[in-house]
mmCIF file of C-alpha atoms and ligand atoms in Angstrom:
data_model
loop_
_atom_site.group_PDB
_atom_site.id
_atom_site.type_symbol
_atom_site.label_atom_id
_atom_site.label_comp_id
_atom_site.label_asym_id
_atom_site.label_seq_id
_atom_site.Cartn_x
_atom_site.Cartn_y
_atom_site.Cartn_z
ATOM 1 C CA UNK A 1 -142.136 -59.934 -173.686
ATOM 2 C CA UNK A 2 -144.525 -60.656 -176.598
ATOM 3 C CA UNK A 3 -144.656 -58.135 -179.430
ATOM 4 C CA UNK A 4 -147.841 -56.066 -179.009
ATOM 5 C CA UNK A 5 -150.372 -55.880 -181.845
ATOM 6 C CA UNK A 6 -149.914 -52.099 -181.888
ATOM 7 C CA UNK A 7 -147.409 -49.907 -180.101
ATOM 8 C CA UNK A 8 -147.097 -46.134 -180.137
ATOM 9 C CA UNK A 9 -143.849 -44.693 -178.831
ATOM 10 C CA UNK A 10 -143.637 -40.952 -178.213
ATOM 11 C CA UNK A 11 -146.157 -40.130 -180.960
ATOM 12 C CA UNK A 12 -146.385 -36.447 -181.846
ATOM 13 C CA UNK A 13 -148.896 -35.257 -184.431
ATOM 14 C CA UNK A 14 -149.031 -31.611 -185.447
ATOM 15 C CA UNK A 15 -151.317 -29.316 -187.432
ATOM 16 C CA UNK A 16 -150.386 -26.075 -189.107
ATOM 17 C CA UNK A 17 -152.233 -23.023 -187.785
ATOM 18 C CA UNK A 18 -151.482 -19.600 -189.255
ATOM 19 C CA UNK A 19 -148.145 -20.827 -190.610
ATOM 20 C CA UNK A 20 -146.884 -22.472 -187.373
ATOM 21 C CA UNK A 21 -147.007 -26.161 -186.379
ATOM 22 C CA UNK A 22 -148.820 -27.046 -183.132
ATOM 23 C CA UNK A 23 -149.047 -30.478 -181.489
ATOM 24 C CA UNK A 24 -152.531 -32.011 -181.240
ATOM 25 C CA UNK A 25 -150.994 -35.245 -179.911
ATOM 26 C CA UNK A 26 -147.842 -35.039 -177.821
ATOM 27 C CA UNK A 27 -145.563 -37.769 -176.514
ATOM 28 C CA UNK A 28 -148.244 -40.479 -176.641
ATOM 29 C CA UNK A 29 -147.003 -43.968 -175.831
ATOM 30 C CA UNK A 30 -149.446 -46.899 -175.782
ATOM 31 C CA UNK A 31 -149.262 -50.688 -176.016
ATOM 32 C CA UNK A 32 -152.192 -52.640 -177.369
ATOM 33 C CA UNK A 33 -151.799 -56.362 -176.784
ATOM 34 C CA UNK A 34 -153.363 -59.035 -178.978
ATOM 35 C CA UNK A 35 -156.881 -59.924 -177.953
ATOM 36 C CA UNK A 36 -157.137 -56.795 -175.784
ATOM 37 C CA UNK A 37 -159.491 -53.812 -175.791
ATOM 38 C CA UNK A 38 -157.891 -50.540 -174.770
ATOM 39 C CA UNK A 39 -160.312 -47.635 -174.279
ATOM 40 C CA UNK A 40 -159.022 -44.184 -175.149
ATOM 41 C CA UNK A 41 -161.129 -41.737 -173.156
ATOM 42 C CA UNK A 42 -161.477 -37.960 -172.950
ATOM 43 C CA UNK A 43 -163.540 -34.933 -173.944
ATOM 44 C CA UNK A 44 -163.973 -33.873 -177.553
ATOM 45 C CA UNK A 45 -160.855 -32.142 -178.834
ATOM 46 C CA UNK A 46 -158.403 -34.086 -176.623
ATOM 47 C CA UNK A 47 -156.630 -35.821 -179.519
ATOM 48 C CA UNK A 48 -158.240 -39.275 -179.406
ATOM 49 C CA UNK A 49 -159.367 -39.360 -183.035
ATOM 50 C CA UNK A 50 -156.149 -37.693 -184.220
ATOM 51 C CA UNK A 51 -154.210 -40.521 -182.526
ATOM 52 C CA UNK A 52 -156.238 -43.117 -184.464
ATOM 53 C CA UNK A 53 -155.979 -41.187 -187.740
ATOM 54 C CA UNK A 54 -152.191 -40.968 -187.233
ATOM 55 C CA UNK A 55 -152.017 -44.758 -186.901
ATOM 56 C CA UNK A 56 -154.024 -45.156 -190.126
ATOM 57 C CA UNK A 57 -151.685 -42.752 -191.950
ATOM 58 C CA UNK A 58 -154.589 -40.360 -192.554
ATOM 59 C CA UNK A 59 -152.936 -37.210 -191.171
ATOM 60 C CA UNK A 60 -151.255 -35.799 -194.231
ATOM 61 C CA UNK A 61 -149.308 -32.666 -195.248
ATOM 62 C CA UNK A 62 -149.741 -29.836 -195.981
ATOM 63 C CA UNK A 63 -152.121 -29.250 -193.034
ATOM 64 C CA UNK A 64 -151.016 -32.064 -190.705
ATOM 65 C CA UNK A 65 -148.054 -34.342 -190.068
ATOM 66 C CA UNK A 66 -146.757 -37.044 -187.724
ATOM 67 C CA UNK A 67 -143.768 -35.075 -186.504
ATOM 68 C CA UNK A 68 -142.108 -37.578 -184.152
ATOM 69 C CA UNK A 69 -142.396 -40.974 -182.551
ATOM 70 C CA UNK A 70 -142.934 -44.498 -183.836
ATOM 71 C CA UNK A 71 -146.043 -46.486 -184.765
ATOM 72 C CA UNK A 72 -145.375 -50.229 -184.697
ATOM 73 C CA UNK A 73 -147.925 -52.684 -186.099
ATOM 74 C CA UNK A 74 -146.895 -56.202 -185.070
ATOM 75 C CA UNK A 75 -143.414 -54.737 -184.529
ATOM 76 C CA UNK A 76 -143.287 -53.243 -188.052
ATOM 77 C CA UNK A 77 -142.522 -49.505 -188.127
ATOM 78 C CA UNK A 78 -145.187 -47.829 -190.284
ATOM 79 C CA UNK A 79 -142.989 -44.750 -190.836
ATOM 80 C CA UNK A 80 -140.604 -46.922 -192.874
ATOM 81 C CA UNK A 81 -143.368 -47.784 -195.378
ATOM 82 C CA UNK A 82 -144.114 -45.871 -198.569
ATOM 83 C CA UNK A 83 -147.657 -44.804 -199.488
ATOM 84 C CA UNK A 84 -148.451 -47.970 -201.450
ATOM 85 C CA UNK A 85 -147.277 -50.299 -198.666
ATOM 86 C CA UNK A 86 -149.303 -48.365 -196.088
ATOM 87 C CA UNK A 87 -152.316 -48.467 -198.406
ATOM 88 C CA UNK A 88 -151.950 -52.249 -198.541
ATOM 89 C CA UNK A 89 -152.128 -52.467 -194.725
ATOM 90 C CA UNK A 90 -155.126 -50.139 -194.361
ATOM 91 C CA UNK A 91 -158.343 -52.146 -194.395
ATOM 92 C CA UNK A 92 -156.297 -55.346 -194.238
ATOM 93 C CA UNK A 93 -154.136 -55.772 -191.104
ATOM 94 C CA UNK A 94 -155.581 -52.629 -189.524
ATOM 95 C CA UNK A 95 -159.059 -51.204 -189.974
ATOM 96 C CA UNK A 96 -161.107 -48.360 -188.571
ATOM 97 C CA UNK A 97 -164.776 -47.837 -187.759
ATOM 98 C CA UNK A 98 -165.887 -44.212 -187.753
ATOM 99 C CA UNK A 99 -168.429 -42.465 -185.564
ATOM 100 C CA UNK A 100 -171.022 -41.513 -188.174
ATOM 101 C CA UNK A 101 -171.512 -44.302 -190.748
ATOM 102 C CA UNK A 102 -173.714 -42.154 -193.008
ATOM 103 C CA UNK A 103 -170.778 -39.864 -193.791
ATOM 104 C CA UNK A 104 -168.331 -42.782 -194.126
ATOM 105 C CA UNK A 105 -170.353 -44.897 -196.547
ATOM 106 C CA UNK A 106 -170.586 -44.037 -200.238
ATOM 107 C CA UNK A 107 -174.245 -43.019 -200.823
ATOM 108 C CA UNK A 108 -174.262 -44.028 -204.520
ATOM 109 C CA UNK A 109 -172.753 -47.503 -204.146
ATOM 110 C CA UNK A 110 -174.579 -50.557 -202.785
ATOM 111 C CA UNK A 111 -173.470 -51.641 -199.324
ATOM 112 C CA UNK A 112 -172.581 -55.077 -200.723
ATOM 113 C CA UNK A 113 -170.161 -53.595 -203.249
ATOM 114 C CA UNK A 114 -168.638 -51.362 -200.552
ATOM 115 C CA UNK A 115 -167.897 -54.344 -198.296
ATOM 116 C CA UNK A 116 -166.747 -56.445 -201.267
ATOM 117 C CA UNK A 117 -164.367 -53.709 -202.441
ATOM 118 C CA UNK A 118 -161.721 -54.320 -199.781
ATOM 119 C CA UNK A 119 -161.868 -58.099 -200.439
ATOM 120 C CA UNK A 120 -161.323 -57.472 -204.148
ATOM 121 C CA UNK A 121 -158.418 -55.093 -203.479
ATOM 122 C CA UNK A 122 -156.675 -56.903 -200.617
ATOM 123 C CA UNK A 123 -157.578 -60.526 -201.343
ATOM 124 C CA UNK A 124 -157.877 -60.390 -205.134
ATOM 125 C CA UNK A 125 -161.345 -61.996 -205.080
ATOM 126 C CA UNK A 126 -163.684 -61.793 -208.068
ATOM 127 C CA UNK A 127 -166.791 -59.590 -207.618
ATOM 128 C CA UNK A 128 -169.013 -62.664 -207.204
ATOM 129 C CA UNK A 129 -166.736 -64.285 -204.613
ATOM 130 C CA UNK A 130 -166.307 -60.999 -202.731
ATOM 131 C CA UNK A 131 -170.091 -60.472 -202.638
ATOM 132 C CA UNK A 132 -170.601 -64.001 -201.359
ATOM 133 C CA UNK A 133 -168.131 -63.306 -198.548
ATOM 134 C CA UNK A 134 -169.825 -59.926 -197.894
ATOM 135 C CA UNK A 135 -173.119 -61.805 -197.438
ATOM 136 C CA UNK A 136 -171.467 -64.078 -194.860
ATOM 137 C CA UNK A 137 -170.079 -61.001 -193.073
ATOM 138 C CA UNK A 138 -173.546 -59.409 -193.004
ATOM 139 C CA UNK A 139 -174.845 -62.592 -191.374
ATOM 140 C CA UNK A 140 -171.973 -62.482 -188.870
ATOM 141 C CA UNK A 141 -172.844 -58.910 -187.835
ATOM 142 C CA UNK A 142 -176.517 -59.975 -187.638
ATOM 143 C CA UNK A 143 -178.024 -57.954 -190.477
ATOM 144 C CA UNK A 144 -181.414 -59.623 -191.151
ATOM 145 C CA UNK A 145 -182.022 -60.914 -194.717
ATOM 146 C CA UNK A 146 -178.263 -60.481 -195.214
ATOM 147 C CA UNK A 147 -177.918 -61.617 -198.831
ATOM 148 C CA UNK A 148 -180.911 -59.600 -200.112
ATOM 149 C CA UNK A 149 -179.714 -56.441 -198.375
ATOM 150 C CA UNK A 150 -176.335 -56.517 -200.163
ATOM 151 C CA UNK A 151 -178.061 -54.812 -203.105
ATOM 152 C CA UNK A 152 -179.379 -51.884 -201.046
ATOM 153 C CA UNK A 153 -177.905 -48.400 -200.552
ATOM 154 C CA UNK A 154 -176.863 -46.785 -197.233
ATOM 155 C CA UNK A 155 -179.976 -44.559 -197.051
ATOM 156 C CA UNK A 156 -182.133 -47.710 -196.931
ATOM 157 C CA UNK A 157 -180.511 -48.742 -193.621
ATOM 158 C CA UNK A 158 -181.193 -47.472 -190.071
ATOM 159 C CA UNK A 159 -178.325 -45.923 -188.062
ATOM 160 C CA UNK A 160 -177.641 -49.153 -186.152
ATOM 161 C CA UNK A 161 -177.710 -51.260 -189.340
ATOM 162 C CA UNK A 162 -175.372 -48.809 -191.117
ATOM 163 C CA UNK A 163 -172.911 -49.182 -188.230
ATOM 164 C CA UNK A 164 -173.133 -52.970 -188.681
ATOM 165 C CA UNK A 165 -172.257 -52.477 -192.359
ATOM 166 C CA UNK A 166 -169.206 -50.444 -191.253
ATOM 167 C CA UNK A 167 -168.212 -53.218 -188.841
ATOM 168 C CA UNK A 168 -168.616 -55.836 -191.595
ATOM 169 C CA UNK A 169 -166.445 -53.692 -193.878
ATOM 170 C CA UNK A 170 -163.767 -53.317 -191.174
ATOM 171 C CA UNK A 171 -163.770 -57.060 -190.469
ATOM 172 C CA UNK A 172 -163.709 -58.122 -194.123
ATOM 173 C CA UNK A 173 -159.987 -58.893 -194.173
ATOM 174 C CA UNK A 174 -159.788 -60.037 -190.519
ATOM 175 C CA UNK A 175 -157.586 -57.196 -189.238
ATOM 176 C CA UNK A 176 -155.162 -57.738 -186.357
ATOM 177 C CA UNK A 177 -155.969 -54.256 -185.051
ATOM 178 C CA UNK A 178 -159.368 -52.535 -185.111
ATOM 179 C CA UNK A 179 -159.603 -48.821 -184.334
ATOM 180 C CA UNK A 180 -163.166 -47.976 -183.305
ATOM 181 C CA UNK A 181 -163.756 -44.215 -183.108
ATOM 182 C CA UNK A 182 -166.884 -43.610 -181.023
ATOM 183 C CA UNK A 183 -168.751 -46.306 -182.990
ATOM 184 C CA UNK A 184 -171.851 -46.145 -180.791
ATOM 185 C CA UNK A 185 -172.124 -42.401 -180.072
ATOM 186 C CA UNK A 186 -174.697 -41.727 -182.802
ATOM 187 C CA UNK A 187 -176.889 -44.663 -181.721
ATOM 188 C CA UNK A 188 -179.657 -44.863 -179.140
ATOM 189 C CA UNK A 189 -178.882 -46.871 -176.001
ATOM 190 C CA UNK A 190 -180.651 -50.091 -177.053
ATOM 191 C CA UNK A 191 -178.830 -50.268 -180.381
ATOM 192 C CA UNK A 192 -175.614 -49.146 -178.638
ATOM 193 C CA UNK A 193 -175.839 -52.157 -176.291
ATOM 194 C CA UNK A 194 -176.387 -54.487 -179.274
ATOM 195 C CA UNK A 195 -173.406 -53.072 -181.191
ATOM 196 C CA UNK A 196 -171.129 -53.245 -178.105
ATOM 197 C CA UNK A 197 -172.148 -56.856 -177.512
ATOM 198 C CA UNK A 198 -171.496 -57.635 -181.173
ATOM 199 C CA UNK A 199 -168.039 -56.001 -181.096
ATOM 200 C CA UNK A 200 -167.051 -57.893 -177.922
ATOM 201 C CA UNK A 201 -168.225 -61.149 -179.476
ATOM 202 C CA UNK A 202 -166.398 -60.508 -182.771
ATOM 203 C CA UNK A 203 -163.194 -59.493 -180.956
ATOM 204 C CA UNK A 204 -163.213 -62.794 -179.120
ATOM 205 C CA UNK A 205 -163.939 -64.844 -182.228
ATOM 206 C CA UNK A 206 -161.377 -63.071 -184.444
ATOM 207 C CA UNK A 207 -158.734 -62.541 -181.706
ATOM 208 C CA UNK A 208 -158.395 -58.844 -182.630
ATOM 209 C CA UNK A 209 -156.815 -56.056 -180.643
ATOM 210 C CA UNK A 210 -159.256 -53.143 -180.346
ATOM 211 C CA UNK A 211 -158.493 -49.495 -179.644
ATOM 212 C CA UNK A 212 -161.892 -48.175 -178.619
ATOM 213 C CA UNK A 213 -162.272 -44.396 -178.587
ATOM 214 C CA UNK A 214 -165.084 -43.001 -176.472
ATOM 215 C CA UNK A 215 -166.068 -40.267 -174.046
ATOM 216 C CA UNK A 216 -168.615 -42.560 -172.393
ATOM 217 C CA UNK A 217 -167.340 -44.181 -169.182
ATOM 218 C CA UNK A 218 -170.345 -46.535 -169.103
ATOM 219 C CA UNK A 219 -169.191 -47.955 -172.450
ATOM 220 C CA UNK A 220 -165.629 -48.255 -171.095
ATOM 221 C CA UNK A 221 -166.821 -50.335 -168.130
ATOM 222 C CA UNK A 222 -168.662 -52.643 -170.526
ATOM 223 C CA UNK A 223 -165.986 -53.248 -173.141
ATOM 224 C CA UNK A 224 -162.442 -52.369 -172.027
ATOM 225 C CA UNK A 225 -159.601 -54.321 -170.433
ATOM 226 C CA UNK A 226 -157.440 -51.237 -169.943
ATOM 227 C CA UNK A 227 -158.046 -47.488 -170.122
ATOM 228 C CA UNK A 228 -155.925 -44.553 -171.282
ATOM 229 C CA UNK A 229 -157.299 -41.111 -170.402
ATOM 230 C CA UNK A 230 -156.328 -38.331 -172.789
ATOM 231 C CA UNK A 231 -156.374 -34.592 -172.151
ATOM 232 C CA UNK A 232 -155.143 -31.822 -174.427
ATOM 233 C CA UNK A 233 -153.178 -34.235 -176.606
ATOM 234 C CA UNK A 234 -151.449 -36.137 -173.780
ATOM 235 C CA UNK A 235 -152.154 -39.388 -171.932
ATOM 236 C CA UNK A 236 -152.799 -38.244 -168.359
ATOM 237 C CA UNK A 237 -153.671 -41.605 -166.816
ATOM 238 C CA UNK A 238 -153.411 -45.216 -167.898
ATOM 239 C CA UNK A 239 -154.202 -48.514 -166.192
ATOM 240 C CA UNK A 240 -156.399 -51.617 -165.935
ATOM 241 C CA UNK A 241 -160.109 -50.788 -166.100
ATOM 242 C CA UNK A 242 -160.703 -52.088 -162.547
ATOM 243 C CA UNK A 243 -157.944 -49.894 -161.078
ATOM 244 C CA UNK A 244 -159.070 -46.761 -162.917
ATOM 245 C CA UNK A 245 -162.694 -47.226 -161.866
ATOM 246 C CA UNK A 246 -161.794 -48.145 -158.270
ATOM 247 C CA UNK A 247 -159.158 -45.444 -157.752
ATOM 248 C CA UNK A 248 -158.898 -42.779 -160.446
ATOM 249 C CA UNK A 249 -155.740 -40.815 -159.649
ATOM 250 C CA UNK A 250 -155.557 -37.855 -162.003
ATOM 251 C CA UNK A 251 -157.839 -34.888 -161.150
ATOM 252 C CA UNK A 252 -159.070 -34.897 -164.764
ATOM 253 C CA UNK A 253 -160.090 -38.580 -164.568
ATOM 254 C CA UNK A 254 -161.819 -37.886 -161.271
ATOM 255 C CA UNK A 255 -163.650 -34.940 -162.841
ATOM 256 C CA UNK A 256 -164.822 -37.191 -165.711
ATOM 257 C CA UNK A 257 -166.213 -39.690 -163.198
ATOM 258 C CA UNK A 258 -167.865 -36.892 -161.173
ATOM 259 C CA UNK A 259 -169.615 -35.712 -164.342
ATOM 260 C CA UNK A 260 -171.361 -39.070 -164.877
ATOM 261 C CA UNK A 261 -175.044 -38.883 -163.767
ATOM 262 C CA UNK A 262 -175.825 -41.562 -161.130
ATOM 263 C CA UNK A 263 -179.197 -43.295 -161.309
ATOM 264 C CA UNK A 264 -178.783 -44.377 -157.662
ATOM 265 C CA UNK A 265 -178.447 -40.777 -156.429
ATOM 266 C CA UNK A 266 -181.787 -39.041 -156.988
ATOM 267 C CA UNK A 267 -181.524 -35.254 -156.733
ATOM 268 C CA UNK A 268 -177.783 -35.374 -157.478
ATOM 269 C CA UNK A 269 -176.476 -32.036 -158.785
ATOM 270 C CA UNK A 270 -174.738 -32.643 -162.113
ATOM 271 C CA UNK A 271 -171.067 -31.809 -161.959
ATOM 272 C CA UNK A 272 -169.387 -30.178 -164.971
ATOM 273 C CA UNK A 273 -165.701 -29.544 -165.604
ATOM 274 C CA UNK A 274 -165.298 -25.767 -165.678
ATOM 275 C CA UNK A 275 -163.570 -24.133 -168.633
ATOM 276 C CA UNK A 276 -162.681 -25.894 -171.844
ATOM 277 C CA UNK A 277 -159.880 -27.846 -173.481
ATOM 278 C CA UNK A 278 -157.168 -25.316 -174.471
ATOM 279 C CA UNK A 279 -156.713 -24.463 -178.138
ATOM 280 C CA UNK A 280 -153.756 -26.068 -179.936
ATOM 281 C CA UNK A 281 -151.958 -22.749 -180.235
ATOM 282 C CA UNK A 282 -152.577 -21.743 -176.606
ATOM 283 C CA UNK A 283 -151.461 -24.746 -174.545
ATOM 284 C CA UNK A 284 -150.489 -23.909 -170.944
ATOM 285 C CA UNK A 285 -146.898 -24.540 -169.865
ATOM 286 C CA UNK A 286 -146.386 -27.462 -167.460
ATOM 287 C CA UNK A 287 -149.570 -29.338 -166.608
ATOM 288 C CA UNK A 288 -152.103 -28.716 -169.375
ATOM 289 C CA UNK A 289 -155.022 -29.345 -167.006
ATOM 290 C CA UNK A 290 -153.838 -26.702 -164.502
ATOM 291 C CA UNK A 291 -156.229 -23.887 -165.609
ATOM 292 C CA UNK A 292 -159.218 -26.205 -164.886
ATOM 293 C CA UNK A 293 -157.802 -28.196 -161.972
ATOM 294 C CA UNK A 294 -159.286 -27.540 -158.513
ATOM 295 C CA UNK A 295 -156.102 -28.947 -156.922
ATOM 296 C CA UNK A 296 -153.586 -26.847 -158.892
ATOM 297 C CA UNK A 297 -150.766 -25.429 -156.771
ATOM 298 C CA UNK A 298 -147.241 -24.109 -157.005
ATOM 299 C CA UNK A 299 -145.172 -26.725 -158.829
ATOM 300 C CA UNK A 300 -147.899 -27.649 -161.321
ATOM 301 C CA UNK A 301 -146.254 -25.342 -163.864
ATOM 302 C CA UNK A 302 -143.289 -27.764 -163.953
ATOM 303 C CA UNK A 303 -143.299 -30.287 -166.841
ATOM 304 C CA UNK A 304 -145.404 -33.314 -165.925
ATOM 305 C CA UNK A 305 -144.468 -36.858 -166.915
ATOM 306 C CA UNK A 306 -146.569 -40.004 -166.991
ATOM 307 C CA UNK A 307 -145.205 -41.843 -163.943
ATOM 308 C CA UNK A 308 -146.014 -45.148 -162.232
ATOM 309 C CA UNK A 309 -148.549 -44.586 -159.461
ATOM 310 C CA UNK A 310 -149.590 -48.200 -158.775
ATOM 311 C CA UNK A 311 -149.222 -51.684 -160.337
ATOM 312 C CA UNK A 312 -149.688 -51.143 -164.093
ATOM 313 C CA UNK A 313 -151.254 -47.757 -163.264
ATOM 314 C CA UNK A 314 -149.604 -44.477 -164.278
ATOM 315 C CA UNK A 315 -150.643 -40.813 -164.028
ATOM 316 C CA UNK A 316 -149.317 -37.450 -165.207
ATOM 317 C CA UNK A 317 -149.769 -35.427 -162.009
ATOM 318 C CA UNK A 318 -147.384 -34.560 -159.182
ATOM 319 C CA UNK A 319 -150.125 -35.271 -156.639
ATOM 320 C CA UNK A 320 -151.060 -38.692 -158.035
ATOM 321 C CA UNK A 321 -147.465 -39.908 -158.129
ATOM 322 C CA UNK A 322 -146.573 -38.493 -154.708
ATOM 323 C CA UNK A 323 -143.959 -36.238 -156.260
ATOM 324 C CA UNK A 324 -145.153 -33.169 -154.358
ATOM 325 C CA UNK A 325 -144.481 -34.980 -151.113
ATOM 326 C CA UNK A 326 -140.935 -35.722 -152.307
ATOM 327 C CA UNK A 327 -140.098 -32.246 -153.617
ATOM 328 C CA UNK A 328 -142.199 -29.907 -151.480
HETATM 329 FE FE1 SF4 B 1 -153.859 -30.547 -161.075
HETATM 330 FE FE2 SF4 B 1 -151.329 -29.936 -160.554
HETATM 331 FE FE3 SF4 B 1 -152.015 -32.473 -160.948
HETATM 332 FE FE4 SF4 B 1 -152.009 -30.760 -162.973
HETATM 333 S S1 SF4 B 1 -150.210 -31.475 -161.771
HETATM 334 S S2 SF4 B 1 -153.589 -32.235 -162.524
HETATM 335 S S3 SF4 B 1 -152.695 -28.870 -161.978
HETATM 336 S S4 SF4 B 1 -152.685 -31.154 -159.257
#
């Protein structure tokens, strides 16, 4: 089997709350193949961004730590690297796009210099050569008057154009893996469609693997090859996008689909998932979705594992995997 671009094996990331460590991400295993887009889906607070930040080495003591598991980039274990070696990979072989570009860009530095910076650091280019390449990147992400706009500051750009600057910055060193954390959430739908189209096009041209974090199932349908659904720090369902959309198995995935407004159903009552994601220091025993699950029953308090429920399709629920039928 080919080595995946990115593989997480049993990842556990913890944060310290009132002197005790609590897992925000627990036993997460994912494979991201080359040239593939994997969507990581779930409500806010489910651990999606923490998973991406763990991969980037941005969860740091004393408040957070990667407590267990392995993160393999092209088969290379990132835990074995020291700070300088990890720094050399960040922005080079792996890059991240954040949700809100205005808070990610430096407001007192021109956008051209910000994009050129990673080329100067990782590729050793002179400022002039790096700026020339930054201009080409701006053209690639379809920023009009690309070369002239290199000299402008982030506040002179619209939200959609700032996100294009972030994409240009992430692509500067042609990463093998791109982590996109809700890159279109802050944009209106027209600009969102343009940015999604641009990302799909760039992925194809650069042959990148993309981990796309979102809570928007419409975006997932547009961009993903496979989907991993996350709840309360765990993957609860994983499979090809077609299988998940045709037959969601986990009650949480089904609840997410039920909450999507349907334009073809006028008068439809909007469905919400009752309750909220449990706090890190108050996780239920057994199935973490049990307090909100309409199908919860005796046995759900047993530990749940992510088990095969169809070809390439796995779920963390006794009902979805038929385990209740076997053990009842
Ligand atoms: Fe619901 Fe039980 Fe399945 Fe958890 S294991 S999702 S509580 S049916």
